[in-house]
mmCIF file of C-alpha atoms and ligand atoms in Angstrom:
data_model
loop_
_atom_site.group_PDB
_atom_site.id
_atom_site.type_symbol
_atom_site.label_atom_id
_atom_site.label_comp_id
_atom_site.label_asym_id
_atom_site.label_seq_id
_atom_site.Cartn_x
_atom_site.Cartn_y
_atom_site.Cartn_z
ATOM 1 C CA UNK H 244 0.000 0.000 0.000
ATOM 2 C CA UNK H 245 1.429 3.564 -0.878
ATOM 3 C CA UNK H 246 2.288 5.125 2.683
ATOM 4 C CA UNK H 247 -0.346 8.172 2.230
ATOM 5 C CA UNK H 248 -2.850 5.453 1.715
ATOM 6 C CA UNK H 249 -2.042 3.986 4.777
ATOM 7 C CA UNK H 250 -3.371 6.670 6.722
ATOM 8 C CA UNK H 251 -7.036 6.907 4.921
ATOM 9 C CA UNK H 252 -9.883 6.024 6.600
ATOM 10 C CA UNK H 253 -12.552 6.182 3.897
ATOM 11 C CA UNK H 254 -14.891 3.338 4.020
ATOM 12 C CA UNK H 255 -14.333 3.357 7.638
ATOM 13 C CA UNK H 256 -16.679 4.048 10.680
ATOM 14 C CA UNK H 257 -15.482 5.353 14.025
ATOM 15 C CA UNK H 258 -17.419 5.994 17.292
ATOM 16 C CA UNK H 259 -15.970 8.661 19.522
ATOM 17 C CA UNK H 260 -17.014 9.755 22.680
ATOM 18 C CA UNK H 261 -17.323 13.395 24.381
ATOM 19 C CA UNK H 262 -17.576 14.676 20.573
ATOM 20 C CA UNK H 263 -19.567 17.717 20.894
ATOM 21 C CA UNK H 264 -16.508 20.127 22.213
ATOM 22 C CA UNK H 265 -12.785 20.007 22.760
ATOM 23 C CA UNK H 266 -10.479 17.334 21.991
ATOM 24 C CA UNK H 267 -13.049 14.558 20.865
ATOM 25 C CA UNK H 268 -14.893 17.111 18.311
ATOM 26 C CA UNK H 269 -11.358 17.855 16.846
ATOM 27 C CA UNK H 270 -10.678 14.239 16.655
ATOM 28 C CA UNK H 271 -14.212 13.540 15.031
ATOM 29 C CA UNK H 272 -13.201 15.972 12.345
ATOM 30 C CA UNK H 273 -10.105 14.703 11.929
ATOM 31 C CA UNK H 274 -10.932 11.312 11.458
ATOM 32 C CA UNK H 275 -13.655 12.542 8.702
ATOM 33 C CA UNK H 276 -11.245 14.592 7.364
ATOM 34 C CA UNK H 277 -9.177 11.610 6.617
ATOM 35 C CA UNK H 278 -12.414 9.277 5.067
ATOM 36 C CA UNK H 279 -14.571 8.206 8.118
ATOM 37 C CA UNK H 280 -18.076 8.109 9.083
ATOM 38 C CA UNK H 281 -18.647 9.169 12.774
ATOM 39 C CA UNK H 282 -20.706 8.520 15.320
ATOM 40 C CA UNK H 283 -20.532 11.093 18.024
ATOM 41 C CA UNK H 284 -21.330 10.155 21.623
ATOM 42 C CA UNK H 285 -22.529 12.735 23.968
ATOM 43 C CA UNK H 286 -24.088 13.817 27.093
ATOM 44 C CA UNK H 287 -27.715 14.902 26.171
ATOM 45 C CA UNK H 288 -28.080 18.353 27.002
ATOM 46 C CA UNK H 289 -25.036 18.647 24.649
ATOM 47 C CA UNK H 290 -25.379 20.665 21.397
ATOM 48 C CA UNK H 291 -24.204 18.127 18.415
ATOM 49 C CA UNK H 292 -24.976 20.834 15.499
ATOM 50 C CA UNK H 293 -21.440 22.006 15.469
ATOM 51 C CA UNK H 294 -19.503 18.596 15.155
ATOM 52 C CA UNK H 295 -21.932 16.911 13.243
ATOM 53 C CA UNK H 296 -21.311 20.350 10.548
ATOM 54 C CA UNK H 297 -18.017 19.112 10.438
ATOM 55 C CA UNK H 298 -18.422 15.507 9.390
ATOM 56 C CA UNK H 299 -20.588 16.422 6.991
ATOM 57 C CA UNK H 300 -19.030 19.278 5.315
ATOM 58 C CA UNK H 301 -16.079 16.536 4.782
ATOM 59 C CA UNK H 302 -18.979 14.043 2.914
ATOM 60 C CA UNK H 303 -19.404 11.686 5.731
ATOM 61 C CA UNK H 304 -22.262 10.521 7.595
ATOM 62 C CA UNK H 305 -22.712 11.840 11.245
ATOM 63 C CA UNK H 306 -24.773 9.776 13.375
ATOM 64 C CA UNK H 307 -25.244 11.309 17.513
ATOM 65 C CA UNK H 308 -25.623 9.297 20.392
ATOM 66 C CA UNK H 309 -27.187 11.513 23.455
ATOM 67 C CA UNK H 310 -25.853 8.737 26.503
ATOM 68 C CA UNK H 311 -24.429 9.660 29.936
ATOM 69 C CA UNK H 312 -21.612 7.186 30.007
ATOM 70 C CA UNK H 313 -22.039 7.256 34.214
ATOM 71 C CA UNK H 314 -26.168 6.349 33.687
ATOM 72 C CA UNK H 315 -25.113 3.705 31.508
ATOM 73 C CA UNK H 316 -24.810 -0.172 32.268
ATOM 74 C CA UNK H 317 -22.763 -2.504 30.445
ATOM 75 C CA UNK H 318 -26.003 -3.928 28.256
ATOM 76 C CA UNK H 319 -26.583 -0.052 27.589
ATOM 77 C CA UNK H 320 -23.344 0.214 26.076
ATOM 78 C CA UNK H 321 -23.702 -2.662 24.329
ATOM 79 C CA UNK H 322 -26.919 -1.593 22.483
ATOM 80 C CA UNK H 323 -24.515 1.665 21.515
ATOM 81 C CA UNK H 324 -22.480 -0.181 19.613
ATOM 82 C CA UNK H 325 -25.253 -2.564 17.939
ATOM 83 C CA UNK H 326 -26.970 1.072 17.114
ATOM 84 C CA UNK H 327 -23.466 2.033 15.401
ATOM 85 C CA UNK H 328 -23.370 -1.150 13.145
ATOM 86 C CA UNK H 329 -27.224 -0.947 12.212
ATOM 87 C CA UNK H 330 -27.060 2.357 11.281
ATOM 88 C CA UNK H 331 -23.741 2.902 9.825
ATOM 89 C CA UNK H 332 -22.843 -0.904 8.590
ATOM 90 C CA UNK H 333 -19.549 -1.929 10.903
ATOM 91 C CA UNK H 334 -17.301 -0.425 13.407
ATOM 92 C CA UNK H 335 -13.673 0.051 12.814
ATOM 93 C CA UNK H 336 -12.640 2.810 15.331
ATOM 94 C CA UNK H 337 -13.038 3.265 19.123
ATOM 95 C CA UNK H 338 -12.160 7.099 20.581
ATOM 96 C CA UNK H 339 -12.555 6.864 24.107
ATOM 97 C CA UNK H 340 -12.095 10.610 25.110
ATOM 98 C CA UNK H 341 -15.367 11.631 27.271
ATOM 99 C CA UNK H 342 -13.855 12.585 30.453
ATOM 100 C CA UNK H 343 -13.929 13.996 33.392
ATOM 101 C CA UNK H 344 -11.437 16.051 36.095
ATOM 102 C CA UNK H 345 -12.254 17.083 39.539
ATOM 103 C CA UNK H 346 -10.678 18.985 41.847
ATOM 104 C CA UNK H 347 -9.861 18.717 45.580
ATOM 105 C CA UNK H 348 -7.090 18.454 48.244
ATOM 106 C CA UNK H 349 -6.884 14.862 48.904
ATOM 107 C CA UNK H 350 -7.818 15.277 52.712
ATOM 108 C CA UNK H 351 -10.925 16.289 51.644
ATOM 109 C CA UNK H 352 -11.646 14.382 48.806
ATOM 110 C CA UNK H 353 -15.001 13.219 48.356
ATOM 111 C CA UNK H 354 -16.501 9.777 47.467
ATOM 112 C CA UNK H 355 -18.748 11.084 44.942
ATOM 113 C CA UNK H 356 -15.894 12.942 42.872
ATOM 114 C CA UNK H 357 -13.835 9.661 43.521
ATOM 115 C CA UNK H 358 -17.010 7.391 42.127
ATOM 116 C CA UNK H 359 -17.992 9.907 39.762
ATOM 117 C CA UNK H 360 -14.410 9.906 37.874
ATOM 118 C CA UNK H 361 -13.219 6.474 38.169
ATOM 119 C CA UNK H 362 -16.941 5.818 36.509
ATOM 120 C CA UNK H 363 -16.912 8.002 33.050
ATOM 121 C CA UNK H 364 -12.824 8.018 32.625
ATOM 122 C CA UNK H 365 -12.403 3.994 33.095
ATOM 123 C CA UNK H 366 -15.505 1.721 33.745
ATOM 124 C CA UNK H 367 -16.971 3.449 31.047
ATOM 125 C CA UNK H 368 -13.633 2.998 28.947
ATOM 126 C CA UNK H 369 -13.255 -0.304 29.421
ATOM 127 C CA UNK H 370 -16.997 -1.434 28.955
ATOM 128 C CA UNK H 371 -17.293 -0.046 25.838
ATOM 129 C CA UNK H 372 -14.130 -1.209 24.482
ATOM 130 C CA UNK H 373 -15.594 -4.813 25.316
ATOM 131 C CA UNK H 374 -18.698 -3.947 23.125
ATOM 132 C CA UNK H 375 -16.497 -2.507 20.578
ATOM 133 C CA UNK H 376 -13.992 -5.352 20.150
ATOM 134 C CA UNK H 377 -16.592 -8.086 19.760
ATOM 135 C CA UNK H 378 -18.200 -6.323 16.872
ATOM 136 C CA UNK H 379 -13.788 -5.941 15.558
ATOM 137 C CA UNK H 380 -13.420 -9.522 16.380
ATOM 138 C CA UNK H 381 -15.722 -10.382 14.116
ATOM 139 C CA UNK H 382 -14.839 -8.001 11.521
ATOM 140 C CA UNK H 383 -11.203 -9.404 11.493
ATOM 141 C CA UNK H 384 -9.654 -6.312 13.597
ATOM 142 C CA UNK H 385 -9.942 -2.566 14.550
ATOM 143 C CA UNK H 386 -8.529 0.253 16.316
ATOM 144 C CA UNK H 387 -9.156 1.757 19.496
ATOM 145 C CA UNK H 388 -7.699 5.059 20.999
ATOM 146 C CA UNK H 389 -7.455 5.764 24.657
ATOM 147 C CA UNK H 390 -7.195 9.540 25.838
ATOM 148 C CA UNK H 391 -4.927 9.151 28.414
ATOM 149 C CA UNK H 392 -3.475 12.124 30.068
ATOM 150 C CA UNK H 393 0.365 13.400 31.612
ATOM 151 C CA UNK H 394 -1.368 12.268 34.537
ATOM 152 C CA UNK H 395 -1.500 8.970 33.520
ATOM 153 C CA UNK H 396 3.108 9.346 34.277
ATOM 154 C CA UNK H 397 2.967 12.173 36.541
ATOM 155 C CA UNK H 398 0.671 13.168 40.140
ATOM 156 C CA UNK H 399 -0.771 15.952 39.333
ATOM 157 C CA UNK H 400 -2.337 18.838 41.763
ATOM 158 C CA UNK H 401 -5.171 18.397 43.601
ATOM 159 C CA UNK H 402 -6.779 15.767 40.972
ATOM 160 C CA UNK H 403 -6.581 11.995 42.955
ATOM 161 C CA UNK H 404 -9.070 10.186 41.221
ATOM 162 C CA UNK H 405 -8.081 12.164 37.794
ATOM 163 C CA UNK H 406 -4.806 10.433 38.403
ATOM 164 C CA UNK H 407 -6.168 7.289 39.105
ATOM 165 C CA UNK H 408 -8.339 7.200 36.202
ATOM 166 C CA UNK H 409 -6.030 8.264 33.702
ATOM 167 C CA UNK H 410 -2.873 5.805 35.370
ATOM 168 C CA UNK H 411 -5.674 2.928 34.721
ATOM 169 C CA UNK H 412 -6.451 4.304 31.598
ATOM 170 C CA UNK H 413 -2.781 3.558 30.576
ATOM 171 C CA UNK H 414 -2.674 0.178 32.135
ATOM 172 C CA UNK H 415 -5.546 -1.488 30.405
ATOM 173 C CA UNK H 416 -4.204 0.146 27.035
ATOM 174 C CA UNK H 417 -1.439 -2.305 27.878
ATOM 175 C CA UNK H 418 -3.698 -4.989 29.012
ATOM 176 C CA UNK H 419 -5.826 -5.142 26.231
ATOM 177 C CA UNK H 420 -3.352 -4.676 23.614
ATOM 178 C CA UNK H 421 -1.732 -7.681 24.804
ATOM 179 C CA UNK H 422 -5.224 -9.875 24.625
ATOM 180 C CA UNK H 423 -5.826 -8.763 21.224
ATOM 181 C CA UNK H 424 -2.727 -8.040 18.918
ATOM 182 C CA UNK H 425 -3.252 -11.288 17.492
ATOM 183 C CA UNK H 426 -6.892 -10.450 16.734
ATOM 184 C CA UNK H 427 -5.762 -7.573 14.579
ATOM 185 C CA UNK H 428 -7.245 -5.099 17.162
ATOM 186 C CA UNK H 429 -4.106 -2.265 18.335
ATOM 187 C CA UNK H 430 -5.118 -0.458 21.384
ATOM 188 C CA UNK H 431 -3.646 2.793 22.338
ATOM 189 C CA UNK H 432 -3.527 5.995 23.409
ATOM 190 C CA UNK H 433 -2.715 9.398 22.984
ATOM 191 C CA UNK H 434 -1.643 11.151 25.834
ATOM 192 C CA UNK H 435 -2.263 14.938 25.770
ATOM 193 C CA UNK H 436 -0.456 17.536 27.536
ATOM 194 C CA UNK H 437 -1.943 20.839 28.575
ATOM 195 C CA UNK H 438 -4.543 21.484 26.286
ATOM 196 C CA UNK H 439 -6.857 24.990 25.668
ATOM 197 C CA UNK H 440 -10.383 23.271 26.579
ATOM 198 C CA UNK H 441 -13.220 23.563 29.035
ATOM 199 C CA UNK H 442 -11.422 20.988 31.352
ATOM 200 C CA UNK H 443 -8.358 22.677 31.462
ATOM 201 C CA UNK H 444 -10.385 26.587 32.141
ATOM 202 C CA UNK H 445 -9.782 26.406 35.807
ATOM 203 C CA UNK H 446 -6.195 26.351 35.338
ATOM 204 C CA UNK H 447 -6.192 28.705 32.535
ATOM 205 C CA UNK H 448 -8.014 31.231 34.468
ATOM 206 C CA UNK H 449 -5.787 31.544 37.725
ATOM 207 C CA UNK H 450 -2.870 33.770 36.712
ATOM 208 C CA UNK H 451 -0.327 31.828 38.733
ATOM 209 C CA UNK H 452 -1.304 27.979 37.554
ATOM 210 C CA UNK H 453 -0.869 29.413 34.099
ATOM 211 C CA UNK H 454 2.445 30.839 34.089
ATOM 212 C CA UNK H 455 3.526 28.085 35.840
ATOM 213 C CA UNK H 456 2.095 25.388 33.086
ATOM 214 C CA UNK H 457 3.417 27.818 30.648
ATOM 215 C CA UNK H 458 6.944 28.454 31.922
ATOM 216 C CA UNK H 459 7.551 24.109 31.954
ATOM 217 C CA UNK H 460 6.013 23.617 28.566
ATOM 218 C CA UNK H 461 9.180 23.554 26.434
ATOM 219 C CA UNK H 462 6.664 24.226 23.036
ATOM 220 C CA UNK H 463 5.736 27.752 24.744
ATOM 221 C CA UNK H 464 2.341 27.617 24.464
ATOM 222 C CA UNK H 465 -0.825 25.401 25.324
ATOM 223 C CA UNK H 466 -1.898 22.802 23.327
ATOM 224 C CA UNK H 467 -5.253 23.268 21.063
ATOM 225 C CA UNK H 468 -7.322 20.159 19.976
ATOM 226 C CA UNK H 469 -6.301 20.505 16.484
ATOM 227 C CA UNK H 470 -2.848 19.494 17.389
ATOM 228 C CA UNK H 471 -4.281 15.861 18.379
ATOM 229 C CA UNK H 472 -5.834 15.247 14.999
ATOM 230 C CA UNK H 473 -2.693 14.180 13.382
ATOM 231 C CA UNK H 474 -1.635 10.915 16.111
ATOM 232 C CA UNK H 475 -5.782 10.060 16.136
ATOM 233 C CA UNK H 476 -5.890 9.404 12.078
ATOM 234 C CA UNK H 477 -2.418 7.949 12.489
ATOM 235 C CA UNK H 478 -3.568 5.487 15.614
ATOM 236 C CA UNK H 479 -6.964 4.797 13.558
ATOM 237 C CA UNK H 480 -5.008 4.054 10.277
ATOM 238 C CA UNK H 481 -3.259 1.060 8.605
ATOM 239 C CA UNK H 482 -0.137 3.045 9.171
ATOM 240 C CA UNK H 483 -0.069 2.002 12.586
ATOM 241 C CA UNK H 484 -0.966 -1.621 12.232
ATOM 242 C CA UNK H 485 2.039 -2.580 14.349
ATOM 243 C CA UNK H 486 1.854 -0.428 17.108
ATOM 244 C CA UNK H 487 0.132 -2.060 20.067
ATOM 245 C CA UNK H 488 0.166 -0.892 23.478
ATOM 246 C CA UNK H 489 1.576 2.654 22.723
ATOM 247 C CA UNK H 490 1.259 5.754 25.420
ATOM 248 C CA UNK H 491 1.810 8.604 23.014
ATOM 249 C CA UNK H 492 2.328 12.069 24.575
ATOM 250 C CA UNK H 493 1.486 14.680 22.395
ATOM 251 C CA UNK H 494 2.742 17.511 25.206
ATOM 252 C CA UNK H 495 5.021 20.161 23.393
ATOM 253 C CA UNK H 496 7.602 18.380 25.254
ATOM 254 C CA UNK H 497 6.104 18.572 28.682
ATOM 255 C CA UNK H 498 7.090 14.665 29.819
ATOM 256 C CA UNK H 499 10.574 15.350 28.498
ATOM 257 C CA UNK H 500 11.761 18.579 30.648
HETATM 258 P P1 NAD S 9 -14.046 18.762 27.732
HETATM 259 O O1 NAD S 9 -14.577 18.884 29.104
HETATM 260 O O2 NAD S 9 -14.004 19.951 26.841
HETATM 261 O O3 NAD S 9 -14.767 17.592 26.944
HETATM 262 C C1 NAD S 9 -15.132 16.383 27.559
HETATM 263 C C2 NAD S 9 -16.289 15.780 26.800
HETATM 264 O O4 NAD S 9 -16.684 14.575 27.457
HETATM 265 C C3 NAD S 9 -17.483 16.719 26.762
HETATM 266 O O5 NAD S 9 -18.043 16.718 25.460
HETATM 267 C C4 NAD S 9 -18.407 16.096 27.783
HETATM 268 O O6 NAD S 9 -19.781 16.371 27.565
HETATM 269 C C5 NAD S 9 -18.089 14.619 27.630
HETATM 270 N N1 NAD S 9 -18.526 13.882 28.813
HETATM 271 C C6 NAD S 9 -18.231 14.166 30.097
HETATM 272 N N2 NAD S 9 -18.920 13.358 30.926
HETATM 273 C C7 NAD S 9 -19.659 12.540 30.130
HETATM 274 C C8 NAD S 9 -20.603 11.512 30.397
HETATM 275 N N3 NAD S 9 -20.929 11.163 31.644
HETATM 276 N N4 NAD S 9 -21.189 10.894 29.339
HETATM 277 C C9 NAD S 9 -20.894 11.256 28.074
HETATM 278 N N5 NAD S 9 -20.017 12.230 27.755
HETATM 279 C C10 NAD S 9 -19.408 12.870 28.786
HETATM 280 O O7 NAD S 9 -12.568 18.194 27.949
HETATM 281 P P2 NAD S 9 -11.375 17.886 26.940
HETATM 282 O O8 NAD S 9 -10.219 18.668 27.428
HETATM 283 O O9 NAD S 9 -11.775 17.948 25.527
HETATM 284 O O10 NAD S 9 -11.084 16.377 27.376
HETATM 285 C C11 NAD S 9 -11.269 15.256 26.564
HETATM 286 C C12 NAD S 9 -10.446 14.125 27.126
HETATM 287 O O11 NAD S 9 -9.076 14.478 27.123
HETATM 288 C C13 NAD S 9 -10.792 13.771 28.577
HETATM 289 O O12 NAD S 9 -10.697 12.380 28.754
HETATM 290 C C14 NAD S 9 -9.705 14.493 29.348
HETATM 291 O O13 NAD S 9 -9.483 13.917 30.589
HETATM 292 C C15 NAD S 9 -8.534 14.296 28.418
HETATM 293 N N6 NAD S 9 -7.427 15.202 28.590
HETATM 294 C C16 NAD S 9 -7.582 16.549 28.471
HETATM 295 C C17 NAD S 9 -6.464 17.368 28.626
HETATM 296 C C18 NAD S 9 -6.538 18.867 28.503
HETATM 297 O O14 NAD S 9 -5.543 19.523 28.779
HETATM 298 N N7 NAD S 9 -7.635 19.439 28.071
HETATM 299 C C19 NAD S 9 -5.220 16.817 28.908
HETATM 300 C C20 NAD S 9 -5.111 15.447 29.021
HETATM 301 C C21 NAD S 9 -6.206 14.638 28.849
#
């Protein structure tokens, strides 16, 4: 295959969650960008007009999904995916990037942020990778991405069960890529560094925190979703049909200072 065909995706159907903003809209575009069909899993009171624009203005079907990934059971998530292949035909790509961060001192750290976390960033993550694979198994293979995080190498401030999430997040990248390399399945993940997004606001907004991400980021400047779009057609493509396993910062060198 010629190498720039090796990183199409037409023909190819991808499900990615938390696509209505941020990192997972710019992902959804740039996997339709590159050939795909999305379907674009959301929270409900979510506004899809805006990603499902940009599928579409690429020539690719959009499909939403209004689901709260913490209201969801495993059978839920299951009937997700079954949705995906009725509607759209097959399932090829996995994004898990819905998320969530939240912040507290550890001595005061609450159950329901702990519960509330380790629910949408990894139960979630792994659950519907289990849907996902069995419809890949049967297809003869597929790709799914993990959005993993610096935290998922570092501590972080203030963000335990962010940590723990995204360090599990990492681990059962490992896990499953192990299970299912032979199944023609490659789990990874990108890893992003400090990106300009809702979840990273907080930070953003408090004149100290910012400097201080700014000053260690050897790239100069915060990340913007756009800059993930290049690994996520890469990780979705034939181009990375060996790569199993992989935790891929894209940080503007933060991991490496
Ligand atoms: P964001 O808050 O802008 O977007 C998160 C998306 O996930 C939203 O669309 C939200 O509605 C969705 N979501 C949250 N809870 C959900 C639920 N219960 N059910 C369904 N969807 C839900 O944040 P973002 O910065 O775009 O983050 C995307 C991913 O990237 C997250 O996993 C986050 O942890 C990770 N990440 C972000 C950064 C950063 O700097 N922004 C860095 C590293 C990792």
């Amino acid at each position: 295959m010629p190498i720039l065909d090796a990183f199409k995706l037409d023909g190819k159907v991808a499900l990615v969650t938390g696509a209505t903003r941020g990192l997972g809209q710019a992902m959804a575009a740039g996997l339709a960008e590159a050939g795909a069909d999305v379907a674009g899993l959301d929270r409900d009171e979510m506004d899809f007009s805006e990603t499902r624009q940009l599928v579409e203005a690429q020539g690719r079907r959009f499909m939403p999904i209004a689901c709260d990934l913490r209201a969801s059971s495993v059978a839920d998530l299951n009937t997700i995916v079954g949705n995906v292949v009725s509607e759209l035909g097959r399932l090829d790509i996995l994004v898990n990037n819905a998320g969530i961060i939240r912040r507290a001192p550890a001595l005061e750290y609450s159950e329901e942020d702990w519960d509330a976390v380790l629910d949408i960033n990894l139960k979630a993550v792994f659950f519907l990778t289990q849907a996902a694979a069995r419809v890949m198994v049967k297809q003869g293979g597929g790709k799914v991405i993990n959005v993993a995080s610096m935290l998922s190498f570092q501590g972080g401030i203030l963000v335990p069960s962010y940590t723990a999430s995204k360090s599990a997040v990492a681990g059962i990248t490992r896990a499953l890529a192990n299970e299912w390399a032979d199944k023609n399945i490659n789990v990874n993940a990108i890893a992003p560094g400090y990106m300009a997004t809702d979840n990273t606001a907080p930070l953003r907004a408090d004149p100290n925190r910012n400097s201080a991400i700014l000053a260690r980021i050897p790239a100069g400047r915060w990340g913007v979703p756009d800059d993930l779009k290049g690994t996520a057609v890469f990780l979705a493509a034939a181009a990375s049909d060996y790569l199993h396993g992989a935790i891929i910062p894209v940080d503007g060198a933060w991991l490496t200072r």
